[in-house]
Amino acid sequence: MGFSAKIRNKIRNDPNLPRLGRGVTLGARGLRAGTGKYFSNKLPIIQWISVYNPRWIMDDALAGLSVGMLLIPQALIYSTIAGAPIQQALLASWLPGVIYAFMGTSRELGKFKIPPALAAAVVSFSVGIWSLIFGVLNLGFIFDFLSVPMSLGFTMGTAIVVINSQIPDILGLKGVSPVFTDMMLDIIKKIGETKGITVAIAIASIVLLAGLQFAGNKWGKKNSFVRILAASRHINVLGMFTGISYFVNKDLDLPQWSVLGPIATTPVAAVPNQQILSGLIVSMITLMLSTSLEHVALAKTFAHKGGYKIDQNQEVFSLGIINLVNSFFGALPVGGSDMARASVNATSGSKSPLSGIFSSGMVFVGMYALSNSLKFIPSATVAAVIVVAVFDQMPPQKLIGAFWKISFVDFIQLLIAFNMTMVQSGTLGVIGSLVFMIVYTLMRIMFSRPTGVVSVDLETQFSNNTPPWWAKDDRIPAGTQVFKLETDAIWLNTDRLKRHIMDTVYTYQAGVTQANRIDKDKTWNYRLEKHIATIRKNAGVNDADTFIPRLRVVIIDMTSTSFIDICAIQIFQDIKSDLRLYAGEGVEFRFVGMNKGVKKRFERAGWKMVAKEPEVAVPDLWFDHLPHAIQHVTTAGPGRYDFERVSVDMQKF
């Protein structure tokens, strides 16, 4: 055998090189097939604008205008803190909304907070470049490390900080430290300087906002006028008190209460200074990561509450485009979405990212046409709007007790994120909680040990009631989808577990007609039918040629799962809700092989699971053996599932 033949033979018999070759081939095919999808994902608006409901435009307009009214006073505050001209802060307020409307995947976000700037254009450019690199390379998966307790702890801490920071404006105090740990001491020291008229304006604003919200909740569904009045409450209250302030203070040298002040400005185009850029660009990766962490953490919280999914890659990519554009206008860098404005956007009824266009338009008009009027916006009213909106959107405090009951470790990581966000920063809160969970996960793996099996265990496991082993010709019944978890279900893999389970069901199981869903229940980016058609095509499943049974039973084999955390429980609950929405309330869930610890964790979370079928509509059952779970027949029969509503002949299988 010649030398070249030996080389070829060695390569052919190598355990890894052939796999590498197949991987490169499949990757090349996937690159060619996925190029169009990749670029369309970078501009999400082209995917959802065709299904956008025109009736939502009023909600988006009201939400966007409400946020725009807040952006102007907040821009003035940020420019003062940063020591930068106000036009840089205003540009950083109106440009992002327009860009995010086309590129963002969160309907509440798209309104960004502005960190202090050393050199606005340079910092914006540097943050933009790094964000763009992460977005283009689809490195958003690193944010899968953000668990539910981390996001909730961060959001709760941020909400407390935001509400606390409005107290000086409500009381009319000046010279109060913006640092959370020093703020209350300064407020106590200056409490004697409280201005009664300012407090009265704030209280009146809060009462009006709460009253309009109550009216909207009680009568909004029955009366269109009340619904619109309630949805526009932020604009109404800000506009009313701005009008009062204008007529009272327009001829006074010193206003009776604190107002916004002059906002007329002219944008100044700028190109990033190359010398400063070369010295800062490498270090700015840390600023990009911190702002992206805060942004994605808040986006995940709002998305979970709103019942939709965000694209982490696209969120980072949009931050890159926004900051790059900002840099060439000399605007301050943006990122780490603002809890106050996101809350106002949510409580105003925003339906899609299009609200950002209206926010930007409001800021732009305020910079020019309305600058002489909007400068009289009372600071106390702005603070009141922020307090009411954030309080409405902050996660409920009872979550702390729920986490304590379900999982002590998850309780600790929530507390770490919550407390560090308050006393340090949101970035350190998320990082501190993440470090704790990484250490805990590694320690748990390090100190894991096998469990010994004795005769008694076998006697109790296998009895006369144990079902026979799976026979050669046995088949899984039509409409039954079986999954086997190969590892523990924890915060690191729960999102991927859900994605795989949902896509498998969508591919091989039929649901109810999705056209029957009420439009108001759909989110702006609802594309389930297109997604199902795509994954079935990729799997070679053709609706016309392949019998696709209606989903009846989902079986999850957890024999290999020794541990789950609260993130996994939440994901299973989401899967259960989503699949019943997809295939009807009659879908039954069966769990197999849960150990005592896993079952106890489910029970502590309030998930009722029974070994025998009870007298309830659709029970969740658990079994010791997979064949038993597959072969179990529900005593109530097919009538329970109301299959006559679906044109699928179950006898055909």
XYZ file of C-alpha atoms in Angstrom, residues 11-634:
624
model
C -8.566 9.612 7.125
C -11.414 7.264 6.181
C -11.050 5.278 9.416
C -10.438 8.274 11.666
C -13.289 8.615 14.219
C -13.575 12.397 13.851
C -12.471 13.590 10.404
C -15.400 12.029 8.464
C -17.812 13.611 10.953
C -16.081 16.941 10.433
C -16.492 16.600 6.669
C -20.194 15.804 7.007
C -20.601 18.755 9.355
C -18.966 21.132 6.882
C -21.172 19.803 4.057
C -24.374 20.171 6.079
C -23.257 23.609 7.264
C -22.662 24.769 3.697
C -26.097 23.555 2.640
C -27.698 25.221 5.649
C -25.851 28.463 4.928
C -27.133 28.526 1.380
C -30.696 27.667 2.385
C -30.793 29.959 5.412
C -29.248 33.109 3.948
C -32.604 34.625 3.001
C -34.120 33.792 6.384
C -31.065 35.235 8.155
C -31.398 38.611 6.460
C -35.180 38.714 6.903
C -34.678 38.059 10.626
C -32.516 41.168 10.798
C -35.509 43.263 9.720
C -38.406 41.709 11.679
C -40.981 44.246 10.504
C -41.162 42.605 7.065
C -42.258 39.377 8.773
C -45.070 40.795 10.912
C -46.319 43.922 9.145
C -48.519 41.837 6.807
C -50.509 40.480 9.784
C -50.590 43.778 11.664
C -54.160 44.590 12.682
C -55.058 48.177 11.606
C -57.208 48.485 14.721
C -54.026 48.425 16.787
C -52.736 51.696 15.319
C -54.695 53.792 17.831
C -53.241 51.852 20.775
C -49.711 52.160 19.399
C -50.199 55.884 18.745
C -51.465 56.581 22.271
C -48.675 54.521 23.831
C -46.009 56.126 21.636
C -47.186 59.674 22.290
C -47.345 58.990 26.033
C -43.765 57.769 26.047
C -42.682 60.684 23.845
C -44.012 63.131 26.435
C -41.782 61.459 29.022
C -38.709 61.299 26.796
C -38.318 65.071 26.651
C -37.952 65.745 30.406
C -35.863 62.607 30.875
C -33.521 63.689 28.074
C -32.907 66.958 29.904
C -32.111 65.083 33.121
C -29.709 62.659 31.399
C -27.916 65.439 29.523
C -27.327 67.251 32.816
C -25.950 64.106 34.462
C -23.734 63.328 31.476
C -22.500 66.907 31.139
C -23.470 66.890 27.463
C -25.551 69.319 25.357
C -29.281 68.610 25.490
C -29.440 68.075 21.717
C -27.276 64.962 22.127
C -29.734 63.512 24.643
C -32.775 64.462 22.547
C -31.286 62.867 19.443
C -30.610 59.741 21.507
C -34.306 59.838 22.463
C -36.012 60.135 19.091
C -33.720 58.254 16.691
C -33.852 54.861 18.497
C -37.644 54.654 18.426
C -37.793 54.888 14.636
C -35.024 52.323 14.106
C -36.361 49.924 16.740
C -39.812 49.944 15.126
C -38.231 48.241 12.096
C -35.686 46.060 13.862
C -36.926 45.346 17.401
C -38.764 42.282 18.732
C -40.242 43.679 21.967
C -43.369 45.821 21.934
C -42.755 47.462 25.358
C -39.082 48.258 24.861
C -37.465 50.417 22.230
C -37.241 53.308 24.657
C -33.732 53.359 26.000
C -31.971 54.862 28.956
C -28.870 56.936 28.268
C -25.678 56.254 30.229
C -23.297 59.123 31.027
C -20.994 59.921 28.106
C -17.295 60.690 27.986
C -17.388 61.495 24.295
C -20.877 60.889 22.954
C -20.146 60.045 19.320
C -17.177 57.800 20.146
C -18.963 55.845 22.854
C -22.059 55.431 20.670
C -19.939 54.206 17.762
C -17.973 51.746 19.928
C -21.048 50.282 21.615
C -22.735 50.083 18.198
C -19.860 48.193 16.591
C -19.631 45.604 19.369
C -23.407 45.132 19.460
C -23.449 44.741 15.684
C -20.727 42.081 15.807
C -22.611 40.089 18.451
C -25.863 40.430 16.499
C -24.418 39.493 13.106
C -22.720 36.404 14.557
C -25.942 35.429 16.378
C -24.207 35.344 19.752
C -27.423 36.171 21.572
C -27.509 32.628 22.947
C -25.213 33.813 25.746
C -28.280 35.519 27.211
C -29.839 32.090 27.774
C -27.879 32.270 31.017
C -30.488 34.788 32.187
C -32.951 32.680 34.183
C -36.484 33.606 35.253
C -35.448 34.423 38.864
C -32.591 36.608 37.593
C -34.855 38.572 35.251
C -37.566 38.977 37.876
C -35.087 40.000 40.579
C -33.503 42.532 38.237
C -36.906 43.921 37.219
C -38.145 44.189 40.804
C -34.952 45.920 41.902
C -35.051 48.308 38.956
C -38.697 49.149 39.686
C -37.882 50.021 43.312
C -34.961 52.216 42.215
C -37.075 54.018 39.591
C -39.959 54.668 42.003
C -37.564 55.841 44.709
C -35.825 58.219 42.295
C -39.125 60.071 41.678
C -39.633 61.012 45.349
C -37.488 64.204 45.194
C -39.534 65.535 42.254
C -42.788 64.665 44.023
C -41.667 66.522 47.150
C -40.043 69.377 45.209
C -36.578 68.764 46.690
C -33.326 69.864 45.036
C -29.777 68.595 45.419
C -30.740 65.001 46.286
C -28.179 62.342 45.360
C -29.286 60.082 42.472
C -27.470 57.132 44.116
C -30.032 54.785 45.662
C -28.106 54.154 48.889
C -27.660 57.895 49.540
C -31.016 59.105 48.257
C -33.189 58.338 51.290
C -30.695 59.963 53.678
C -30.720 63.132 51.574
C -34.514 63.116 51.415
C -34.762 62.792 55.200
C -32.291 65.655 55.676
C -34.159 67.916 53.250
C -37.701 66.890 54.191
C -38.269 70.328 55.728
C -37.826 71.912 52.274
C -40.839 70.047 50.864
C -43.062 72.269 48.692
C -46.753 71.801 49.353
C -47.872 72.915 45.892
C -45.562 70.350 44.254
C -46.877 67.549 46.463
C -50.448 68.612 45.634
C -49.722 68.446 41.886
C -48.185 64.988 42.271
C -51.074 63.647 44.366
C -53.667 65.076 41.966
C -51.816 63.503 39.033
C -51.659 60.107 40.746
C -55.356 60.223 41.678
C -56.348 61.125 38.109
C -54.154 58.388 36.605
C -55.455 55.761 39.034
C -59.036 56.883 38.486
C -58.779 56.715 34.707
C -57.128 53.302 34.920
C -59.906 52.037 37.206
C -62.561 53.381 34.837
C -60.861 51.714 31.880
C -60.696 48.349 33.646
C -64.333 48.548 34.785
C -66.119 50.092 31.793
C -63.540 50.147 28.974
C -64.754 46.925 27.332
C -68.308 48.231 27.140
C -67.649 51.850 26.160
C -65.161 52.851 23.446
C -64.896 56.438 24.702
C -63.936 55.280 28.200
C -61.402 52.811 26.755
C -59.677 55.493 24.671
C -59.782 57.985 27.561
C -58.181 55.438 29.879
C -55.552 54.352 27.328
C -54.557 58.001 26.756
C -54.483 58.830 30.467
C -50.769 59.619 30.480
C -51.117 62.124 27.640
C -54.263 63.608 29.174
C -52.740 64.116 32.614
C -49.430 65.453 31.270
C -51.263 67.735 28.836
C -53.706 69.056 31.429
C -51.083 69.919 34.038
C -48.761 71.333 31.361
C -51.596 73.649 30.286
C -52.231 74.742 33.875
C -48.513 75.278 34.405
C -48.266 77.327 31.204
C -51.018 79.763 32.178
C -49.729 80.112 35.756
C -46.007 80.468 35.039
C -45.693 81.957 31.536
C -45.241 85.528 32.786
C -43.203 84.688 35.880
C -39.431 84.872 36.096
C -39.429 82.078 38.684
C -42.068 79.318 38.243
C -44.311 78.448 41.184
C -43.103 74.840 40.946
C -40.350 72.919 39.209
C -40.845 72.699 35.425
C -38.894 71.199 32.539
C -37.344 74.426 31.201
C -36.083 75.385 27.709
C -35.820 72.521 25.205
C -35.280 74.295 21.856
C -32.329 72.685 20.136
C -30.626 72.213 16.804
C -29.120 68.798 15.942
C -25.393 68.854 15.385
C -23.929 66.277 13.002
C -20.673 64.728 14.196
C -18.166 62.106 13.128
C -16.478 60.015 15.859
C -13.014 61.289 16.701
C -10.550 58.681 15.398
C -7.921 59.316 18.053
C -10.341 58.952 20.960
C -11.996 55.996 19.220
C -8.745 54.023 18.995
C -8.256 54.369 22.741
C -11.805 53.506 23.796
C -13.199 50.939 21.382
C -11.693 47.848 23.055
C -12.803 48.822 26.552
C -16.332 49.634 25.334
C -17.134 45.926 24.975
C -17.829 45.911 28.719
C -20.333 48.771 28.359
C -21.995 46.954 25.466
C -22.315 43.728 27.468
C -23.703 45.504 30.520
C -26.321 47.472 28.568
C -27.273 44.383 26.553
C -27.655 42.317 29.728
C -30.037 44.871 31.228
C -31.905 45.254 27.951
C -32.463 41.522 27.394
C -33.321 40.876 31.060
C -36.072 43.500 30.990
C -37.245 42.404 27.540
C -37.600 38.800 28.738
C -39.712 39.901 31.710
C -42.093 41.967 29.599
C -42.246 39.290 26.888
C -43.164 36.597 29.405
C -45.888 38.815 30.850
C -47.169 39.701 27.378
C -47.163 36.116 26.099
C -44.689 36.484 23.232
C -41.040 35.699 22.499
C -38.147 38.032 21.834
C -35.196 37.348 19.535
C -32.081 37.921 21.627
C -29.811 38.105 18.579
C -32.027 40.711 16.974
C -32.278 42.790 20.144
C -28.486 43.102 20.302
C -28.289 43.720 16.550
C -30.847 46.531 16.777
C -28.836 48.130 19.605
C -25.833 48.094 17.274
C -27.636 49.830 14.403
C -29.210 52.396 16.744
C -25.909 53.382 18.347
C -24.053 53.487 15.035
C -26.645 55.899 13.621
C -26.566 57.912 16.845
C -22.796 58.268 16.647
C -22.936 60.138 13.327
C -25.370 62.656 14.800
C -23.292 63.178 17.922
C -26.023 61.626 20.080
C -25.445 59.980 23.440
C -25.178 56.159 23.468
C -28.301 54.197 24.379
C -28.964 50.740 25.789
C -30.198 48.909 28.848
C -33.869 49.660 28.234
C -35.605 52.069 30.591
C -38.072 50.516 33.066
C -40.050 53.752 33.430
C -40.720 54.279 29.751
C -41.276 50.587 29.045
C -43.894 50.557 31.820
C -45.658 53.622 30.425
C -45.626 52.003 26.993
C -47.145 48.786 28.371
C -49.814 50.447 30.517
C -50.814 52.689 27.607
C -51.767 49.598 25.599
C -48.898 49.308 23.109
C -49.545 46.513 20.591
C -46.305 46.490 18.570
C -42.902 48.167 18.134
C -44.612 50.708 15.832
C -45.321 52.751 18.964
C -41.657 53.791 18.774
C -42.358 55.804 15.624
C -44.977 57.850 17.472
C -42.602 58.318 20.429
C -39.915 59.632 18.107
C -42.412 61.880 16.351
C -43.538 63.335 19.686
C -39.948 64.107 20.703
C -39.172 65.640 17.318
C -42.262 67.874 17.459
C -41.454 68.763 21.056
C -37.952 69.838 20.052
C -39.350 72.408 17.631
C -43.075 73.146 17.264
C -44.079 72.687 20.918
C -40.855 73.644 22.653
C -42.289 76.892 24.065
C -45.239 75.044 25.628
C -43.683 71.778 26.739
C -41.008 73.567 28.731
C -43.729 74.139 31.351
C -44.305 70.405 32.010
C -44.370 70.059 35.844
C -41.648 67.729 37.116
C -44.074 66.417 39.756
C -46.536 65.250 37.083
C -43.766 63.468 35.161
C -42.719 61.733 38.394
C -46.329 60.758 39.132
C -46.792 59.201 35.686
C -43.592 57.175 36.112
C -44.495 55.978 39.623
C -47.996 54.812 38.648
C -46.803 53.066 35.460
C -43.844 51.296 37.063
C -45.878 50.246 40.097
C -48.452 48.711 37.764
C -45.853 46.746 35.793
C -43.488 45.594 38.525
C -43.632 41.869 39.351
C -45.835 41.089 42.390
C -44.065 40.857 45.742
C -45.773 37.519 46.421
C -43.280 35.986 43.976
C -40.671 36.122 46.723
C -42.826 33.880 48.931
C -43.566 31.571 46.000
C -39.877 31.128 45.242
C -39.176 30.446 48.929
C -41.794 27.698 48.888
C -40.742 26.060 45.629
C -36.948 26.336 45.541
C -34.574 27.844 48.087
C -31.765 28.157 45.514
C -33.990 30.057 43.085
C -35.128 32.222 46.000
C -31.494 33.097 46.748
C -30.652 33.985 43.136
C -33.742 36.225 42.956
C -32.689 37.992 46.177
C -29.143 38.493 44.897
C -30.359 40.054 41.648
C -32.947 42.146 43.506
C -30.637 43.545 46.197
C -27.550 44.107 44.041
C -29.670 45.886 41.429
C -30.920 48.274 44.102
C -27.653 49.024 45.885
C -25.219 48.733 42.951
C -26.553 48.470 39.406
C -28.692 46.255 37.213
C -25.631 44.820 35.508
C -23.995 43.791 38.777
C -27.307 42.388 39.982
C -27.593 40.079 36.976
C -23.896 39.151 37.062
C -23.967 38.450 40.809
C -26.980 36.172 40.455
C -25.410 34.465 37.424
C -22.127 33.788 39.248
C -24.057 32.287 42.163
C -25.969 29.936 39.851
C -22.849 28.880 37.945
C -21.065 28.036 41.202
C -24.131 26.199 42.530
C -24.560 24.184 39.326
C -20.898 23.186 39.251
C -20.938 22.228 42.933
C -24.085 20.175 42.462
C -22.459 18.233 39.617
C -19.231 17.859 41.569
C -20.921 16.412 44.660
C -23.511 14.249 42.886
C -23.406 10.559 43.781
C -25.145 7.371 42.626
C -27.918 5.765 44.658
C -27.558 2.134 45.674
C -30.302 -0.334 44.724
C -31.252 -3.247 47.008
C -33.740 -6.103 46.694
C -36.529 -4.218 48.437
C -36.340 -1.474 45.817
C -36.873 -3.999 43.043
C -39.749 -5.630 44.890
C -41.582 -2.331 45.251
C -40.790 -1.204 41.706
C -42.016 -4.333 39.928
C -45.297 -5.884 41.084
C -48.213 -7.821 39.639
C -49.542 -4.537 38.268
C -46.369 -3.822 36.324
C -47.251 -3.711 32.623
C -45.548 -6.102 30.188
C -42.561 -4.948 28.185
C -43.242 -3.240 24.892
C -44.124 -5.847 22.268
C -42.531 -5.873 18.825
C -45.650 -4.883 16.881
C -47.023 -2.368 19.394
C -47.580 1.159 18.109
C -47.822 4.525 19.770
C -51.485 5.591 19.334
C -52.343 8.330 16.870
C -52.377 11.731 18.560
C -49.891 10.698 21.248
C -46.507 12.454 21.310
C -43.773 10.986 23.527
C -40.664 12.859 24.704
C -37.744 11.575 26.759
C -35.595 14.042 28.701
C -31.972 12.907 28.601
C -30.709 15.152 31.395
C -31.779 17.446 34.229
C -34.128 20.298 33.349
C -32.584 23.506 34.699
C -32.236 27.196 33.885
C -29.564 26.550 31.243
C -31.606 24.324 28.925
C -35.281 25.094 29.565
C -35.747 27.437 26.581
C -34.327 24.842 24.208
C -36.415 22.081 25.770
C -39.570 24.064 25.130
C -38.536 24.971 21.590
C -37.841 21.319 20.712
C -41.056 20.006 22.292
C -43.247 22.633 20.641
C -41.660 22.231 17.193
C -41.939 18.430 17.346
C -45.630 18.666 18.176
C -46.226 21.292 15.486
C -44.518 19.024 12.945
C -46.246 15.719 13.613
C -49.517 16.593 15.394
C -52.529 18.604 14.252
C -54.279 21.261 16.319
C -57.517 23.175 16.187
C -57.988 25.649 13.358
C -55.867 28.636 14.349
C -58.024 30.951 12.249
C -60.653 30.592 14.982
C -58.461 32.437 17.439
C -59.762 35.884 18.313
C -57.596 38.654 16.872
C -57.289 40.406 20.230
C -55.615 37.276 21.640
C -52.884 37.376 18.989
C -49.661 39.325 19.382
C -48.348 41.543 16.592
C -45.668 38.971 15.674
C -48.022 35.964 15.583
C -46.828 33.746 12.705
C -47.620 30.249 13.949
C -49.176 29.014 10.699
C -46.118 30.062 8.685
C -43.783 28.550 11.259
C -45.642 25.222 11.193
C -45.605 25.167 7.381
C -41.849 25.811 7.369
C -40.851 23.129 9.887
C -43.170 20.545 8.273
C -41.634 21.279 4.891
C -38.128 20.878 6.351
C -39.182 17.557 7.924
C -40.774 16.295 4.707
C -44.265 16.270 6.215
C -46.865 17.304 3.638
C -50.377 18.059 4.863
C -51.873 16.819 1.571
C -50.046 13.474 1.477
C -49.486 12.670 5.170
C -52.123 11.843 7.763
C -51.513 14.187 10.705
C -53.590 13.189 13.754
C -55.056 15.633 16.223
C -52.907 15.960 19.360
C -54.541 14.131 22.266
C -51.806 13.119 24.721
C -48.321 14.448 25.539
C -46.062 12.050 27.459
C -42.834 13.274 29.045
C -40.440 10.552 30.210
C -38.359 11.934 33.096
C -36.667 8.672 34.046
C -33.222 10.202 33.383
C -34.071 13.515 35.092
C -32.783 13.689 38.644
C -33.403 17.396 39.260
C -35.511 20.291 38.020
C -35.636 23.916 39.088
C -38.298 26.602 39.028
C -37.383 27.605 35.467
C -38.209 24.076 34.261
C -41.531 24.074 36.119
C -42.418 27.400 34.521
C -41.461 26.073 31.084
C -43.609 22.952 31.535
C -46.520 25.168 32.545
C -45.952 27.329 29.448
C -45.792 24.207 27.258
C -49.034 22.957 28.764
C -50.802 26.290 28.146
C -49.439 26.682 24.618
C -50.303 23.142 23.521
C -53.824 23.385 24.901
C -54.193 26.662 23.050
C -52.925 24.889 19.927
C -54.899 21.636 20.141
C -57.701 22.332 22.596
C -58.261 22.139 26.335
C -58.645 18.344 26.117
C -54.917 17.694 25.624
C -53.764 15.362 28.399
C -50.292 15.425 29.972
C -48.653 12.319 31.389
C -45.329 12.205 33.221
C -43.227 9.062 33.563
C -40.497 7.989 35.979
C -40.321 11.033 38.226
C -38.195 10.524 41.313
C -39.392 11.730 44.705
C -37.431 14.978 44.569
C -38.747 15.961 41.143
C -42.330 15.061 42.028
C -42.102 16.988 45.283
C -40.836 20.053 43.424
C -43.867 19.897 41.121
C -46.197 19.593 44.120
C -44.592 22.507 45.951
C -45.206 24.611 42.862
C -48.923 23.798 43.108
C -48.932 21.413 40.152
C -51.488 18.728 41.011
C -50.538 15.341 39.611
C -52.332 12.077 40.343
C -51.521 8.394 39.879
C -55.095 7.456 39.020
C -57.552 9.317 36.893
C -59.750 11.522 39.168
C -63.137 13.023 38.487
C -61.803 16.180 36.848
C -61.966 17.469 33.300
C -58.410 16.837 32.092
C -56.060 15.427 34.760
C -52.255 15.386 34.667
C -51.190 11.782 35.299
C -47.893 10.231 36.315
C -46.697 6.678 35.752
C -43.756 4.542 36.786
C -43.301 2.972 33.345
C -43.446 4.389 29.837
C -45.464 1.497 28.250
C -48.129 1.951 30.922
C -48.376 5.692 30.143
C -48.643 5.053 26.400
C -51.217 2.267 26.689
C -53.403 3.968 29.297
C -56.940 4.634 28.041
C -58.846 7.556 29.505
